[in-house]
């Protein structure tokens, strides 16, 4: 009798551990973890694809650092200048915003690129109309903004 009761208790515990709700929760957590790591690994590749689209064909990029994400830009022509592009992500009003800042070897901002955003089109249009990013061009990266 006691042995039968012990077996029944064990089956109840196993049944509670493997019920449908627990399995679904476990699968949801595993899916979120996998999505995080996949997204993290693809994030840098997305920025590199964007850079390749906005630079002349034949331009190559070498990752210099990951925090911040920094690429050295090698032009396709025989020019000897080197540029760097730093990519940063932040949160705007409508969601994440990714901006790339192109800097020459002497530390002067050459261009600011809006790489990706989840903002409303009207807000982005206002930024572009008021030339928000152009105010940084020509400034040293060490200068206070």
CSV table of C-alpha atoms in Angstrom, one decimal:
chain,number,residue,atom,x,y,z
A,1,UNK,CA,0.0,0.0,0.0
A,2,UNK,CA,2.8,2.4,0.9
A,3,UNK,CA,4.7,1.4,-2.2
A,4,UNK,CA,1.6,2.1,-4.4
A,5,UNK,CA,1.2,5.5,-2.7
A,6,UNK,CA,4.8,6.4,-3.3
A,7,UNK,CA,4.5,5.5,-7.0
A,8,UNK,CA,1.4,7.6,-7.3
A,9,UNK,CA,3.1,10.6,-5.7
A,10,UNK,CA,6.0,10.2,-8.0
A,11,UNK,CA,3.7,10.1,-11.1
A,12,UNK,CA,1.9,13.2,-9.9
A,13,UNK,CA,5.2,15.1,-9.5
A,14,UNK,CA,6.4,14.0,-12.9
A,15,UNK,CA,3.0,14.9,-14.4
A,16,UNK,CA,3.1,18.4,-12.9
A,17,UNK,CA,6.6,18.9,-14.2
A,18,UNK,CA,5.7,17.8,-17.8
A,19,UNK,CA,2.3,19.5,-18.1
A,20,UNK,CA,1.4,21.4,-21.2
A,21,UNK,CA,1.6,24.8,-19.6
A,22,UNK,CA,5.2,24.2,-18.3
A,23,UNK,CA,6.3,22.9,-21.7
A,24,UNK,CA,4.9,25.9,-23.5
A,25,UNK,CA,6.6,28.3,-21.0
A,26,UNK,CA,9.9,26.5,-21.4
A,27,UNK,CA,9.7,26.6,-25.2
A,28,UNK,CA,8.8,30.4,-25.1
A,29,UNK,CA,11.9,31.1,-22.9
A,30,UNK,CA,14.2,29.0,-25.2
A,31,UNK,CA,12.8,30.8,-28.3
A,32,UNK,CA,13.4,34.2,-26.8
A,33,UNK,CA,17.0,33.3,-25.8
A,34,UNK,CA,17.7,32.0,-29.2
A,35,UNK,CA,16.2,35.1,-30.9
A,36,UNK,CA,18.3,37.3,-28.7
A,37,UNK,CA,21.6,35.6,-29.7
A,38,UNK,CA,20.6,35.4,-33.4
A,39,UNK,CA,19.7,39.1,-33.4
A,40,UNK,CA,22.9,40.1,-31.6
A,41,UNK,CA,25.0,38.2,-34.1
A,42,UNK,CA,23.2,39.6,-37.1
A,43,UNK,CA,23.2,43.2,-35.9
A,44,UNK,CA,26.7,43.9,-36.9
A,45,UNK,CA,26.2,42.3,-40.3
A,46,UNK,CA,23.2,44.5,-41.0
A,47,UNK,CA,25.2,47.7,-40.4
A,48,UNK,CA,28.0,46.4,-42.6
A,49,UNK,CA,25.5,45.7,-45.4
A,50,UNK,CA,24.1,49.2,-45.0
A,51,UNK,CA,27.6,50.7,-45.2
A,52,UNK,CA,28.4,48.7,-48.4
A,53,UNK,CA,25.2,50.1,-50.0
A,54,UNK,CA,26.2,53.7,-49.2
A,55,UNK,CA,29.8,53.6,-50.3
A,56,UNK,CA,31.2,53.2,-53.8
A,57,UNK,CA,31.7,49.8,-55.1
A,58,UNK,CA,35.0,48.3,-54.1
A,59,UNK,CA,35.2,50.1,-50.8
A,60,UNK,CA,36.2,47.7,-48.0
A,61,UNK,CA,35.6,47.8,-44.3
A,62,UNK,CA,37.6,46.4,-41.4
A,63,UNK,CA,36.1,46.1,-37.9
A,64,UNK,CA,38.3,48.0,-35.5
A,65,UNK,CA,36.3,47.6,-32.3
A,66,UNK,CA,32.9,46.4,-31.0
A,67,UNK,CA,32.2,49.0,-28.3
A,68,UNK,CA,31.5,51.3,-30.0
A,69,UNK,CA,31.1,49.4,-33.2
A,70,UNK,CA,33.9,51.0,-35.3
A,71,UNK,CA,34.9,50.2,-38.9
A,72,UNK,CA,37.9,51.5,-40.8
A,73,UNK,CA,36.9,52.4,-44.4
A,74,UNK,CA,39.3,51.7,-47.2
A,75,UNK,CA,38.4,53.5,-50.4
A,76,UNK,CA,38.1,51.8,-53.7
A,77,UNK,CA,40.4,54.4,-55.4
A,78,UNK,CA,44.1,54.8,-54.9
A,79,UNK,CA,43.5,57.7,-52.3
A,80,UNK,CA,45.6,57.3,-49.2
A,81,UNK,CA,43.1,58.8,-46.8
A,82,UNK,CA,41.4,56.6,-44.2
A,83,UNK,CA,38.0,57.2,-42.7
A,84,UNK,CA,36.4,55.5,-39.8
A,85,UNK,CA,32.7,54.9,-39.2
A,86,UNK,CA,31.4,54.6,-35.7
A,87,UNK,CA,27.9,53.0,-35.3
A,88,UNK,CA,25.8,53.6,-32.3
A,89,UNK,CA,22.3,52.6,-31.3
A,90,UNK,CA,20.0,54.6,-29.1
A,91,UNK,CA,16.3,54.9,-28.3
A,92,UNK,CA,14.2,57.6,-30.0
A,93,UNK,CA,10.6,58.5,-29.4
A,94,UNK,CA,9.3,55.8,-31.7
A,95,UNK,CA,11.9,53.1,-31.0
A,96,UNK,CA,15.5,52.2,-31.7
A,97,UNK,CA,17.6,54.5,-33.9
A,98,UNK,CA,21.0,53.5,-35.4
A,99,UNK,CA,23.4,56.3,-36.5
A,100,UNK,CA,26.8,56.0,-38.2
A,101,UNK,CA,29.3,58.8,-37.9
A,102,UNK,CA,32.1,59.0,-40.5
A,103,UNK,CA,35.3,60.5,-39.1
A,104,UNK,CA,38.5,61.2,-41.0
A,105,UNK,CA,42.0,60.2,-39.6
A,106,UNK,CA,42.4,63.6,-38.0
A,107,UNK,CA,39.2,63.2,-36.0
A,108,UNK,CA,36.9,65.5,-37.9
A,109,UNK,CA,33.3,64.5,-38.6
A,110,UNK,CA,32.8,64.1,-42.4
A,111,UNK,CA,29.2,62.8,-42.5
A,112,UNK,CA,26.4,61.4,-40.2
A,113,UNK,CA,24.3,58.5,-41.6
A,114,UNK,CA,20.9,57.5,-40.4
A,115,UNK,CA,21.3,53.7,-40.7
A,116,UNK,CA,18.1,52.4,-39.3
A,117,UNK,CA,15.1,53.7,-37.2
A,118,UNK,CA,11.6,52.9,-36.1
A,119,UNK,CA,10.5,56.6,-35.9
A,120,UNK,CA,7.5,58.0,-37.6
A,121,UNK,CA,8.2,59.2,-41.1
A,122,UNK,CA,7.0,62.8,-40.2
A,123,UNK,CA,9.6,63.0,-37.4
A,124,UNK,CA,12.4,61.8,-39.7
A,125,UNK,CA,11.3,64.3,-42.4
A,126,UNK,CA,11.5,67.2,-39.9
A,127,UNK,CA,15.1,66.1,-38.9
A,128,UNK,CA,16.1,66.0,-42.5
A,129,UNK,CA,14.4,69.3,-43.4
A,130,UNK,CA,16.2,71.1,-40.5
A,131,UNK,CA,19.5,69.4,-41.4
A,132,UNK,CA,20.0,68.2,-37.9
A,133,UNK,CA,22.9,65.9,-38.7
A,134,UNK,CA,24.7,68.5,-40.8
A,135,UNK,CA,25.5,70.6,-37.6
A,136,UNK,CA,28.1,68.0,-36.6
A,137,UNK,CA,30.0,68.0,-39.9
A,138,UNK,CA,33.4,69.6,-39.7
A,139,UNK,CA,33.6,69.4,-35.9
A,140,UNK,CA,36.3,67.5,-34.1
A,141,UNK,CA,35.2,64.4,-32.2
A,142,UNK,CA,36.8,65.7,-29.1
A,143,UNK,CA,34.9,69.0,-29.3
A,144,UNK,CA,32.0,69.4,-26.8
A,145,UNK,CA,28.6,69.0,-28.5
